[in-house]
Amino acid sequence: MTTVKPMPSVERYEEELNIGQRVGEMFAVAGLLLLASFFILHQTRATGFFTDKFGTPEMFLFYAPLLFSLLDALVQVVTGDRHLARPFQALSGLLMGLAALWFLINFPFEFAHLPDVLPEGLRFLLAWITNDLAKIPLVIQLIVGPITALVALWRFFFSRR
């Protein structure tokens, strides 16, 4: 006699990553590490991108969302489970929104120096970004970050496991 296994719930299926999704998260890890390295180079070389207003609180607000996004992706790569990564998604989104608000009020960047760590032949790729243009993603982060945090928390606490 054959037995029929019940189908996993839709929620459970959405929480488990297949191999392609896990590979995608590996690319996210690589991208986040590259992005963090880019800005750490700015900081260690004192290019002028980070102004005198960029102190310890700004450093925390700048790098913490990157760190929690990195942890989110790493948890998904290692475990293959989105559910376990939800707290990191929530923290990242919350900090991203808070950082965006803070940086819109106290803008500690000079985007004229953004391309300074790139090789001379590649600087044109980022040279067009002005301080005013850079504030547009901050406005988007101010809206999207808290929404992302709420959705991640909702799914963490209310999805069936």
Coordinates of C-alpha atoms in Angstrom, one line a residue:
M1 CA 0.0 0.0 0.0
T2 CA 1.4 3.4 -0.9
T3 CA 0.9 6.4 1.3
V4 CA 0.5 9.9 0.1
K5 CA 2.7 12.4 1.9
P6 CA 0.9 15.7 2.6
M7 CA 2.1 18.7 0.7
P8 CA 4.1 21.2 2.7
S9 CA 2.2 24.4 3.4
V10 CA 2.7 27.3 1.0
E11 CA 4.2 29.3 3.9
R12 CA 6.7 26.5 4.6
Y13 CA 7.6 26.2 0.9
E14 CA 8.2 29.9 0.7
E15 CA 10.6 29.8 3.7
E16 CA 12.8 27.1 2.3
L17 CA 15.5 28.1 -0.3
N18 CA 16.3 25.9 -3.2
I19 CA 19.9 25.6 -4.5
G20 CA 19.5 28.5 -7.0
Q21 CA 18.2 30.8 -4.3
R22 CA 21.1 29.9 -2.0
V23 CA 23.6 30.7 -4.7
G24 CA 21.8 34.0 -5.2
E25 CA 22.3 34.7 -1.5
M26 CA 26.0 33.9 -2.0
F27 CA 26.1 36.6 -4.6
A28 CA 24.4 39.0 -2.2
V29 CA 27.1 38.2 0.4
A30 CA 29.8 39.0 -2.1
G31 CA 28.1 42.2 -3.2
L32 CA 27.6 43.4 0.4
L33 CA 31.3 42.6 1.2
L34 CA 32.4 44.5 -1.9
L35 CA 30.1 47.5 -0.9
A36 CA 31.5 47.5 2.6
S37 CA 35.0 47.3 1.4
F38 CA 34.4 50.3 -1.0
F39 CA 33.3 52.5 1.9
I40 CA 36.0 51.2 4.3
L41 CA 38.5 52.2 1.7
H42 CA 37.0 55.7 1.7
Q43 CA 37.3 55.8 5.4
T44 CA 40.9 54.5 5.7
R45 CA 42.2 56.6 2.9
A46 CA 40.4 59.8 4.1
T47 CA 39.2 60.7 0.6
G48 CA 36.8 63.3 1.8
F49 CA 33.7 61.3 1.1
F50 CA 33.0 61.1 4.8
T51 CA 33.0 64.6 6.2
D52 CA 33.9 65.8 9.7
K53 CA 30.2 65.2 10.6
F54 CA 30.8 61.4 10.2
G55 CA 31.4 60.4 13.8
T56 CA 30.8 57.2 15.8
P57 CA 27.0 57.4 15.7
E58 CA 27.0 57.9 12.0
M59 CA 29.5 55.1 11.6
F60 CA 27.2 52.8 13.5
L61 CA 24.1 53.8 11.5
F62 CA 26.1 53.5 8.2
Y63 CA 27.6 50.1 8.8
A64 CA 25.1 48.3 11.0
P65 CA 22.4 47.8 8.3
L66 CA 25.1 46.4 6.0
L67 CA 26.2 44.0 8.8
F68 CA 22.7 42.8 9.5
S69 CA 22.0 42.4 5.8
L70 CA 25.1 40.4 5.5
L71 CA 24.1 38.2 8.4
D72 CA 20.6 37.8 6.9
A73 CA 22.2 36.5 3.6
L74 CA 24.7 34.3 5.4
V75 CA 22.0 32.6 7.5
Q76 CA 20.0 31.9 4.4
V77 CA 23.1 30.4 2.6
V78 CA 24.1 28.2 5.5
T79 CA 20.7 27.0 6.7
G80 CA 18.6 27.3 3.5
D81 CA 15.8 28.8 5.7
R82 CA 14.4 32.3 5.3
H83 CA 12.6 32.0 8.6
L84 CA 15.8 31.9 10.7
A85 CA 17.1 35.1 8.9
R86 CA 13.9 37.2 9.6
P87 CA 15.3 38.8 12.7
F88 CA 18.3 40.0 10.8
Q89 CA 16.1 41.3 8.0
A90 CA 14.0 43.2 10.6
L91 CA 17.0 44.7 12.3
S92 CA 18.5 45.7 9.0
G93 CA 15.3 47.4 7.8
L94 CA 14.7 49.2 11.0
L95 CA 18.3 50.5 11.2
M96 CA 18.2 51.4 7.5
G97 CA 15.1 53.6 8.1
L98 CA 16.7 55.2 11.2
A99 CA 19.9 55.8 9.3
A100 CA 18.2 57.3 6.4
L101 CA 16.3 59.7 8.7
W102 CA 19.5 60.7 10.5
F103 CA 21.5 61.1 7.3
L104 CA 18.8 63.3 5.7
I105 CA 19.0 65.6 8.7
N106 CA 22.7 65.5 9.2
F107 CA 24.3 64.7 5.8
P108 CA 27.9 63.6 6.6
F109 CA 28.9 62.8 3.0
E110 CA 30.5 64.6 0.1
F111 CA 29.6 62.7 -3.1
A112 CA 32.1 64.6 -5.2
H113 CA 34.6 62.2 -3.6
L114 CA 32.6 59.0 -4.2
P115 CA 34.7 57.8 -7.2
D116 CA 38.0 58.7 -5.5
V117 CA 38.9 55.1 -4.6
L118 CA 38.3 53.8 -8.1
P119 CA 41.0 53.5 -10.7
E120 CA 41.2 56.7 -12.8
G121 CA 39.6 55.1 -15.9
L122 CA 36.5 54.0 -13.9
R123 CA 35.8 57.2 -12.0
F124 CA 33.3 58.4 -14.6
L125 CA 31.0 55.6 -13.5
L126 CA 30.2 57.4 -10.2
A127 CA 31.3 61.0 -10.9
W128 CA 27.8 62.1 -11.9
I129 CA 26.3 61.4 -8.5
T130 CA 25.8 64.6 -6.6
N131 CA 24.8 65.2 -2.9
D132 CA 21.3 66.0 -4.0
L133 CA 20.9 62.9 -6.1
A134 CA 22.3 60.8 -3.2
K135 CA 19.4 61.9 -1.0
I136 CA 16.8 60.2 -3.2
P137 CA 17.8 56.7 -2.1
L138 CA 17.7 57.9 1.5
V139 CA 14.1 59.0 1.1
I140 CA 13.3 55.6 -0.4
Q141 CA 15.1 53.9 2.5
L142 CA 13.2 56.0 5.0
I143 CA 10.0 54.5 3.6
V144 CA 11.0 51.0 2.6
G145 CA 13.3 50.1 5.6
P146 CA 10.5 50.2 8.3
I147 CA 8.1 48.4 6.0
T148 CA 10.6 45.7 5.4
A149 CA 11.2 45.4 9.1
L150 CA 7.5 45.1 9.8
V151 CA 7.0 42.4 7.1
A152 CA 10.0 40.4 8.3
L153 CA 8.7 40.5 11.9
W154 CA 5.2 39.6 10.8
R155 CA 6.4 36.6 8.9
F156 CA 8.8 35.6 11.7
F157 CA 6.1 35.6 14.4
F158 CA 3.0 34.6 12.4
S159 CA 4.1 32.1 9.7
R160 CA 3.3 28.5 10.4
R161 CA 6.4 26.3 11.1

